[in-house]
């Protein structure tokens, strides 16, 4: 399997443009998602990548598969100012302490979601970012993906001005992460469960398309995974984002992978439908004829999720237009989820 991944990576790397001056990025946490970030940043052709993980097996594995620069096993002993950016892809309980070190030292960073497990230290982090004028973002991947960016443009072009919206979907997490019982996902103390995991992505999109989260209610349960995990495997949320009333339904056990969004305004409804992992379509209907006009269609975006995010983050670093989630938005997302979860 490793050889196949490496060959795929080499083929994709070959397809990218190669730049001469590369920015140095340190990727902290070389687990499931850290590995994808290593590949994504290398594929841009604009970064040289170093990695840090407390697990020597993980760092050795990445070193064998990718042309990484330096390998570290203790984050606190690294001179972060040797890097032009740090990517934090450790479990969520490490996010705020690691990001705070970057912020205090004035080093740009990209932080995996969710921002944290609680609000401890979040204000201090946000203030340090502002005070030191640190370029940073949270890695809610979909904001970097063409179909999700297009949907935002089309909502504006068609003047949908949503008043209500529905977000539903899920997939079988056990299939994508067969080690799910052993990783952060199974543990409350590490940010597991679908609310801080997959629902946080949906909340990020609702914030982006509709506005700031306000009041809300949540029901959640562990209906399928049982005691293999300490955390919930499904959630339903009713909430207000901006001026719109929103319904979110998400689970991590359903067999087909689906993601559905519908935005309902006075001039018509816009839908984003992803059935399976290969195709996403955006459709619009402005009357009750039953006909939906296809406005855009996207094929096979998932293999490029992380290279697209890396390019978007590069734009942020270079002061160019980008669509990354700000640290303030990530803090609002977390505060909202913790608040509605407490009521559930
Ligand atoms: N953007 C997405 O779609 C997406 C998808 C999956 C996971 N994530 C997020 O990415 C983060 C990591 O998830 P994962 O699936 O890679 O988990 P993982 O358990 O596979 O990997 C985490 C890695 O961090 C390492 N680590 C732990 N403490 C460390 C420390 N102090 N210093 C350096 N390394 C340390 C672990 O050894 C492990 O290799 C989580 O916050 C998760 O929510 C995001």
Short mmCIF file of C-alpha atoms and ligand atoms in Angstrom, two decimals:
data_model
loop_
_atom_site.label_atom_id
_atom_site.label_comp_id
_atom_site.label_asym_id
_atom_site.label_seq_id
_atom_site.Cartn_x
_atom_site.Cartn_y
_atom_site.Cartn_z
CA UNK A 1 0.00 0.00 0.00
CA UNK A 2 2.80 2.37 0.88
CA UNK A 3 4.47 1.81 -2.47
CA UNK A 4 1.23 2.52 -4.32
CA UNK A 5 0.70 5.79 -2.38
CA UNK A 6 4.27 6.83 -3.08
CA UNK A 7 3.92 6.13 -6.79
CA UNK A 8 0.65 8.09 -6.92
CA UNK A 9 2.35 10.93 -5.13
CA UNK A 10 5.34 10.93 -7.52
CA UNK A 11 3.00 11.01 -10.50
CA UNK A 12 1.03 13.91 -9.04
CA UNK A 13 4.19 15.78 -8.02
CA UNK A 14 5.45 15.46 -11.59
CA UNK A 15 2.29 17.22 -12.78
CA UNK A 16 2.99 20.32 -10.66
CA UNK A 17 4.96 23.40 -11.51
CA UNK A 18 8.35 23.58 -9.81
CA UNK A 19 9.42 26.92 -8.33
CA UNK A 20 12.99 27.76 -7.42
CA UNK A 21 12.53 29.58 -4.10
CA UNK A 22 10.64 27.43 -1.64
CA UNK A 23 9.06 28.44 1.64
CA UNK A 24 9.96 26.29 4.63
CA UNK A 25 6.99 24.76 6.42
CA UNK A 26 7.04 22.57 9.52
CA UNK A 27 4.21 20.04 9.80
CA UNK A 28 3.60 19.07 13.42
CA UNK A 29 1.65 15.80 13.72
CA UNK A 30 2.44 13.30 11.00
CA UNK A 31 -0.56 11.03 11.47
CA UNK A 32 -3.45 10.39 9.09
CA UNK A 33 -4.01 14.00 8.10
CA UNK A 34 -0.42 15.20 8.60
CA UNK A 35 0.62 12.77 5.87
CA UNK A 36 -1.95 14.29 3.49
CA UNK A 37 -0.62 17.76 4.29
CA UNK A 38 2.96 16.65 3.57
CA UNK A 39 1.86 15.50 0.14
CA UNK A 40 -0.35 18.56 -0.44
CA UNK A 41 2.37 21.08 0.38
CA UNK A 42 5.00 19.20 -1.65
CA UNK A 43 2.65 19.05 -4.64
CA UNK A 44 2.40 22.84 -4.74
CA UNK A 45 6.09 22.93 -5.69
CA UNK A 46 6.38 26.05 -3.50
CA UNK A 47 7.30 24.52 -0.13
CA UNK A 48 10.06 22.46 1.43
CA UNK A 49 8.55 20.38 4.20
CA UNK A 50 9.92 19.33 7.60
CA UNK A 51 7.95 17.18 10.02
CA UNK A 52 7.58 16.69 13.75
CA UNK A 53 5.84 13.81 15.49
CA UNK A 54 6.43 12.28 18.92
CA UNK A 55 5.99 8.87 17.27
CA UNK A 56 9.28 7.80 15.62
CA UNK A 57 7.49 5.17 13.52
CA UNK A 58 5.34 7.89 11.90
CA UNK A 59 8.30 10.18 11.13
CA UNK A 60 10.34 7.26 9.73
CA UNK A 61 7.44 6.22 7.51
CA UNK A 62 6.97 9.71 6.08
CA UNK A 63 10.72 10.09 5.55
CA UNK A 64 10.74 6.85 3.58
CA UNK A 65 7.88 7.99 1.36
CA UNK A 66 8.44 11.71 0.77
CA UNK A 67 11.40 14.05 0.20
CA UNK A 68 11.09 15.85 3.56
CA UNK A 69 13.87 18.12 4.83
CA UNK A 70 14.25 17.78 8.60
CA UNK A 71 12.67 15.41 11.08
CA UNK A 72 11.89 16.38 14.69
CA UNK A 73 10.33 14.49 17.57
CA UNK A 74 9.94 17.26 20.16
CA UNK A 75 7.96 20.33 19.10
CA UNK A 76 9.06 22.44 22.08
CA UNK A 77 12.74 22.12 21.20
CA UNK A 78 12.32 23.44 17.63
CA UNK A 79 13.28 27.00 16.73
CA UNK A 80 10.00 27.90 15.04
CA UNK A 81 11.52 31.06 13.59
CA UNK A 82 13.54 28.83 11.23
CA UNK A 83 10.27 28.29 9.35
CA UNK A 84 8.07 30.57 7.28
CA UNK A 85 5.00 28.67 8.47
CA UNK A 86 3.93 25.89 10.83
CA UNK A 87 1.06 23.50 10.19
CA UNK A 88 -0.46 21.97 13.32
CA UNK A 89 -2.08 18.60 12.63
CA UNK A 90 -1.86 17.04 16.07
CA UNK A 91 -5.04 16.06 17.98
CA UNK A 92 -7.15 19.06 19.07
CA UNK A 93 -6.00 19.10 22.71
CA UNK A 94 -2.57 20.30 21.46
CA UNK A 95 -3.86 22.94 19.03
CA UNK A 96 -4.08 26.01 21.28
CA UNK A 97 -0.71 25.52 23.07
CA UNK A 98 1.13 24.91 19.77
CA UNK A 99 -0.61 27.73 17.91
CA UNK A 100 0.05 30.08 20.85
CA UNK A 101 3.79 29.36 20.62
CA UNK A 102 3.67 30.26 16.91
CA UNK A 103 1.65 33.42 17.62
CA UNK A 104 3.99 34.62 20.37
CA UNK A 105 7.01 34.04 18.13
CA UNK A 106 5.34 35.75 15.17
CA UNK A 107 5.37 32.62 12.99
CA UNK A 108 2.46 32.15 10.54
CA UNK A 109 0.46 28.97 11.10
CA UNK A 110 -2.28 26.78 9.70
CA UNK A 111 -4.21 24.96 12.38
CA UNK A 112 -6.25 21.79 11.87
CA UNK A 113 -9.87 21.81 13.00
CA UNK A 114 -11.39 21.98 15.54
CA UNK A 115 -9.64 24.96 17.11
CA UNK A 116 -9.68 23.20 20.50
CA UNK A 117 -11.81 21.12 22.90
CA UNK A 118 -12.84 24.02 25.12
CA UNK A 119 -12.43 27.79 25.19
CA UNK A 120 -9.39 27.75 27.52
CA UNK A 121 -6.66 29.95 26.05
CA UNK A 122 -8.63 30.76 22.90
CA UNK A 123 -8.95 34.51 23.64
CA UNK A 124 -5.26 34.69 24.56
CA UNK A 125 -4.39 33.01 21.25
CA UNK A 126 -6.63 35.30 19.19
CA UNK A 127 -5.20 38.38 20.96
CA UNK A 128 -1.59 37.23 20.41
CA UNK A 129 -2.36 36.73 16.70
CA UNK A 130 -3.74 40.27 16.48
CA UNK A 131 -0.99 41.85 18.58
CA UNK A 132 1.84 40.26 16.57
CA UNK A 133 -0.03 40.55 13.26
CA UNK A 134 0.47 36.85 12.56
CA UNK A 135 -0.87 35.41 9.32
CA UNK A 136 -2.87 32.31 10.21
CA UNK A 137 -5.91 30.22 9.34
CA UNK A 138 -7.84 27.15 10.39
CA UNK A 139 -7.85 24.14 8.07
CA UNK A 140 -11.52 23.73 7.24
CA UNK A 141 -10.62 22.10 3.95
CA UNK A 142 -13.78 22.70 1.95
CA UNK A 143 -13.25 26.44 1.76
CA UNK A 144 -10.32 25.69 -0.59
CA UNK A 145 -12.24 23.36 -2.91
CA UNK A 146 -13.54 24.72 -6.26
CA UNK A 147 -17.12 23.38 -5.97
CA UNK A 148 -17.63 24.95 -2.53
CA UNK A 149 -16.09 28.24 -3.67
CA UNK A 150 -18.33 28.20 -6.78
CA UNK A 151 -21.43 27.63 -4.67
CA UNK A 152 -20.67 30.81 -2.72
CA UNK A 153 -20.28 32.78 -5.95
CA UNK A 154 -23.51 31.36 -7.40
CA UNK A 155 -25.53 32.13 -4.27
CA UNK A 156 -24.51 35.76 -4.83
CA UNK A 157 -25.02 35.75 -8.62
CA UNK A 158 -28.52 34.27 -8.37
CA UNK A 159 -29.31 36.58 -5.43
CA UNK A 160 -30.73 33.64 -3.45
CA UNK A 161 -30.35 35.52 -0.14
CA UNK A 162 -31.18 32.38 1.90
CA UNK A 163 -33.69 32.59 4.68
CA UNK A 164 -33.47 28.91 5.60
CA UNK A 165 -30.99 26.17 4.75
CA UNK A 166 -30.52 22.42 5.19
CA UNK A 167 -27.20 20.59 5.50
CA UNK A 168 -27.21 16.80 5.71
CA UNK A 169 -24.86 13.95 5.07
CA UNK A 170 -22.23 11.62 6.33
CA UNK A 171 -20.18 8.57 5.50
CA UNK A 172 -18.76 5.48 7.14
CA UNK A 173 -15.86 6.76 9.24
CA UNK A 174 -14.89 3.15 10.09
CA UNK A 175 -14.11 2.56 6.43
CA UNK A 176 -11.99 5.71 5.98
CA UNK A 177 -10.18 5.32 9.33
CA UNK A 178 -10.08 1.61 10.21
CA UNK A 179 -7.94 2.64 13.22
CA UNK A 180 -10.79 4.89 14.50
CA UNK A 181 -10.91 3.18 17.92
CA UNK A 182 -7.25 4.01 18.57
CA UNK A 183 -7.09 7.65 17.40
CA UNK A 184 -8.43 10.99 18.69
CA UNK A 185 -11.88 10.24 17.22
CA UNK A 186 -12.67 7.69 19.96
CA UNK A 187 -11.66 9.97 22.84
CA UNK A 188 -13.56 12.90 24.37
CA UNK A 189 -10.30 14.32 25.74
CA UNK A 190 -8.81 14.53 22.25
CA UNK A 191 -11.68 16.12 20.31
CA UNK A 192 -13.37 12.96 19.05
CA UNK A 193 -16.99 12.42 18.07
CA UNK A 194 -18.87 13.72 15.08
CA UNK A 195 -19.72 17.16 16.57
CA UNK A 196 -16.18 18.53 16.85
CA UNK A 197 -15.08 16.41 13.87
CA UNK A 198 -17.42 16.35 10.85
CA UNK A 199 -20.10 18.78 12.13
CA UNK A 200 -17.42 21.46 12.66
CA UNK A 201 -16.82 21.38 8.87
CA UNK A 202 -20.53 21.90 8.23
CA UNK A 203 -20.68 24.78 10.71
CA UNK A 204 -17.69 26.34 8.95
CA UNK A 205 -19.60 26.23 5.64
CA UNK A 206 -22.77 27.61 7.23
CA UNK A 207 -20.71 30.50 8.65
CA UNK A 208 -19.15 31.16 5.26
CA UNK A 209 -22.38 31.00 3.25
CA UNK A 210 -24.81 32.47 5.76
CA UNK A 211 -23.06 34.34 8.57
CA UNK A 212 -22.15 34.13 12.21
CA UNK A 213 -23.71 31.32 14.31
CA UNK A 214 -26.16 32.54 16.96
CA UNK A 215 -28.65 30.55 19.01
CA UNK A 216 -29.09 26.82 18.47
CA UNK A 217 -30.03 23.43 19.86
CA UNK A 218 -28.47 20.03 19.39
CA UNK A 219 -29.46 16.41 19.86
CA UNK A 220 -26.71 13.83 19.63
CA UNK A 221 -26.19 10.18 20.42
CA UNK A 222 -24.06 7.10 19.96
CA UNK A 223 -26.48 4.86 18.07
CA UNK A 224 -24.19 2.52 16.15
CA UNK A 225 -20.56 2.65 17.32
CA UNK A 226 -21.42 1.58 20.90
CA UNK A 227 -18.64 1.27 23.43
CA UNK A 228 -15.91 1.02 20.78
CA UNK A 229 -15.73 4.84 21.22
CA UNK A 230 -16.50 7.27 24.09
CA UNK A 231 -18.02 9.77 21.69
CA UNK A 232 -21.19 10.47 19.69
CA UNK A 233 -21.68 9.10 16.16
CA UNK A 234 -24.61 11.31 15.03
CA UNK A 235 -26.00 14.77 15.67
CA UNK A 236 -28.91 16.97 14.62
CA UNK A 237 -28.72 20.74 15.12
CA UNK A 238 -31.28 23.53 14.62
CA UNK A 239 -29.68 26.96 14.66
CA UNK A 240 -29.52 30.49 13.33
CA UNK A 241 -26.61 31.57 11.13
CA UNK A 242 -26.65 35.22 10.15
CA UNK A 243 -30.36 35.85 9.54
CA UNK A 244 -31.11 32.29 8.34
CA UNK A 245 -32.69 29.33 10.14
CA UNK A 246 -30.56 26.23 9.57
CA UNK A 247 -31.00 22.50 10.02
CA UNK A 248 -27.92 20.24 10.20
CA UNK A 249 -27.99 16.44 10.26
CA UNK A 250 -24.73 14.51 10.31
CA UNK A 251 -23.56 10.99 11.10
CA UNK A 252 -20.39 8.94 10.74
CA UNK A 253 -21.92 5.52 10.08
CA UNK A 254 -24.07 5.69 6.94
CA UNK A 255 -22.95 3.39 4.12
CA UNK A 256 -23.08 5.72 1.10
CA UNK A 257 -21.04 8.93 1.30
CA UNK A 258 -23.42 11.85 0.77
CA UNK A 259 -23.38 15.60 1.32
CA UNK A 260 -26.44 17.71 0.58
CA UNK A 261 -27.02 21.44 1.07
CA UNK A 262 -30.10 23.44 0.11
CA UNK A 263 -30.38 27.22 0.41
CA UNK A 264 -33.89 28.61 0.29
CA UNK A 265 -34.57 32.24 -0.56
CA UNK A 266 -37.40 34.31 -2.00
CA UNK A 267 -36.08 34.07 -5.59
CA UNK A 268 -35.49 30.31 -5.56
CA UNK A 269 -33.60 27.38 -4.07
CA UNK A 270 -30.01 26.37 -4.71
CA UNK A 271 -28.76 22.85 -4.04
CA UNK A 272 -25.32 21.33 -3.72
CA UNK A 273 -25.51 17.56 -4.07
CA UNK A 274 -22.62 15.17 -3.61
CA UNK A 275 -23.66 11.54 -4.06
CA UNK A 276 -20.65 9.32 -3.66
CA UNK A 277 -17.14 10.74 -3.44
CA UNK A 278 -16.61 11.60 -7.10
CA UNK A 279 -19.25 14.05 -8.30
CA UNK A 280 -20.76 17.29 -6.98
CA UNK A 281 -23.51 19.24 -8.75
CA UNK A 282 -24.96 22.69 -8.05
CA UNK A 283 -28.55 23.20 -9.23
CA UNK A 284 -31.12 25.98 -9.05
CA UNK A 285 -34.89 26.20 -9.31
CA UNK A 286 -36.77 29.50 -9.36
CA UNK A 287 -40.32 28.12 -9.77
CA UNK A 288 -42.50 25.10 -9.02
CA UNK A 289 -42.13 23.41 -12.44
CA UNK A 290 -40.08 20.63 -10.86
CA UNK A 291 -37.16 21.48 -13.15
CA UNK A 292 -33.72 22.14 -11.69
CA UNK A 293 -31.13 23.89 -13.83
CA UNK A 294 -27.61 22.50 -13.41
CA UNK A 295 -25.32 25.49 -12.89
CA UNK A 296 -22.03 23.67 -12.29
CA UNK A 297 -20.67 20.16 -11.96
CA UNK A 298 -17.35 19.00 -10.47
CA UNK A 299 -15.63 15.61 -10.79
CA UNK A 300 -13.20 13.86 -8.48
CA UNK A 301 -12.15 16.77 -6.25
CA UNK A 302 -11.18 14.70 -3.20
CA UNK A 303 -7.64 13.70 -4.35
CA UNK A 304 -6.79 17.42 -4.63
CA UNK A 305 -8.31 18.61 -1.34
CA UNK A 306 -4.99 19.12 0.42
CA UNK A 307 -2.98 20.57 -2.47
CA UNK A 308 -5.79 23.09 -3.02
CA UNK A 309 -5.76 24.02 0.65
CA UNK A 310 -1.96 24.39 0.57
CA UNK A 311 -2.23 26.74 -2.44
CA UNK A 312 -4.92 28.77 -0.70
CA UNK A 313 -2.72 29.05 2.40
CA UNK A 314 0.22 30.11 0.19
CA UNK A 315 -1.98 32.95 -1.10
CA UNK A 316 -2.65 33.98 2.49
CA UNK A 317 1.10 33.93 3.28
CA UNK A 318 1.81 36.05 0.20
CA UNK A 319 -0.94 38.56 1.02
CA UNK A 320 -3.03 37.47 -1.98
CA UNK A 321 -6.79 36.85 -2.17
CA UNK A 322 -7.71 33.65 -0.34
CA UNK A 323 -10.73 31.92 1.15
CA UNK A 324 -9.20 30.44 4.30
CA UNK A 325 -11.13 30.35 7.60
CA UNK A 326 -9.89 33.02 10.02
CA UNK A 327 -8.90 32.23 13.58
CA UNK A 328 -11.84 34.35 14.81
CA UNK A 329 -14.28 32.28 12.71
CA UNK A 330 -12.74 29.06 14.05
CA UNK A 331 -13.21 30.39 17.60
CA UNK A 332 -16.89 31.25 16.87
CA UNK A 333 -17.39 27.76 15.38
CA UNK A 334 -15.97 26.08 18.50
CA UNK A 335 -17.87 28.32 20.92
CA UNK A 336 -21.13 27.59 19.08
CA UNK A 337 -20.60 23.80 19.04
CA UNK A 338 -19.64 23.65 22.73
CA UNK A 339 -22.66 25.78 23.65
CA UNK A 340 -25.24 23.77 21.69
CA UNK A 341 -23.68 20.46 22.72
CA UNK A 342 -24.04 21.41 26.38
CA UNK A 343 -27.79 21.86 25.85
CA UNK A 344 -28.14 18.51 24.02
N1 LIG B 1 -9.39 18.69 7.71
C1 LIG B 1 -9.91 17.49 7.78
O1 LIG B 1 -10.75 17.09 6.99
C2 LIG B 1 -9.43 16.56 8.88
C3 LIG B 1 -9.61 15.19 8.74
C4 LIG B 1 -9.16 14.37 9.76
C5 LIG B 1 -8.57 14.91 10.89
N2 LIG B 1 -8.42 16.26 11.02
C6 LIG B 1 -7.85 16.87 12.23
O2 LIG B 1 -6.43 16.70 12.20
C7 LIG B 1 -5.94 16.45 13.51
C8 LIG B 1 -5.13 15.16 13.49
O3 LIG B 1 -5.98 14.11 13.04
P1 LIG B 1 -5.36 12.75 12.45
O4 LIG B 1 -6.48 12.04 11.81
O5 LIG B 1 -4.13 13.01 11.66
O6 LIG B 1 -4.97 12.01 13.83
P2 LIG B 1 -3.82 10.92 14.01
O7 LIG B 1 -4.03 10.36 15.37
O8 LIG B 1 -3.80 10.01 12.84
O9 LIG B 1 -2.45 11.78 13.98
C9 LIG B 1 -2.10 12.70 14.99
C10 LIG B 1 -0.56 12.66 15.12
O10 LIG B 1 -0.13 13.66 16.04
C11 LIG B 1 0.97 13.11 16.75
N3 LIG B 1 1.19 13.87 17.97
C12 LIG B 1 0.46 13.83 19.12
N4 LIG B 1 0.99 14.68 20.02
C13 LIG B 1 2.04 15.29 19.43
C14 LIG B 1 2.97 16.30 19.85
N5 LIG B 1 2.90 16.85 21.07
N6 LIG B 1 3.93 16.69 18.97
C15 LIG B 1 4.00 16.15 17.72
N7 LIG B 1 3.16 15.18 17.29
C16 LIG B 1 2.18 14.77 18.12
C17 LIG B 1 0.59 11.66 16.97
O11 LIG B 1 1.73 10.85 17.25
C18 LIG B 1 -0.04 11.32 15.63
O12 LIG B 1 0.89 10.79 14.71
C19 LIG B 1 -7.16 16.43 14.44
O13 LIG B 1 -7.32 17.69 15.03
C20 LIG B 1 -8.33 16.18 13.50
O14 LIG B 1 -9.54 16.74 13.95
C21 LIG B 1 -8.84 17.09 10.02
#
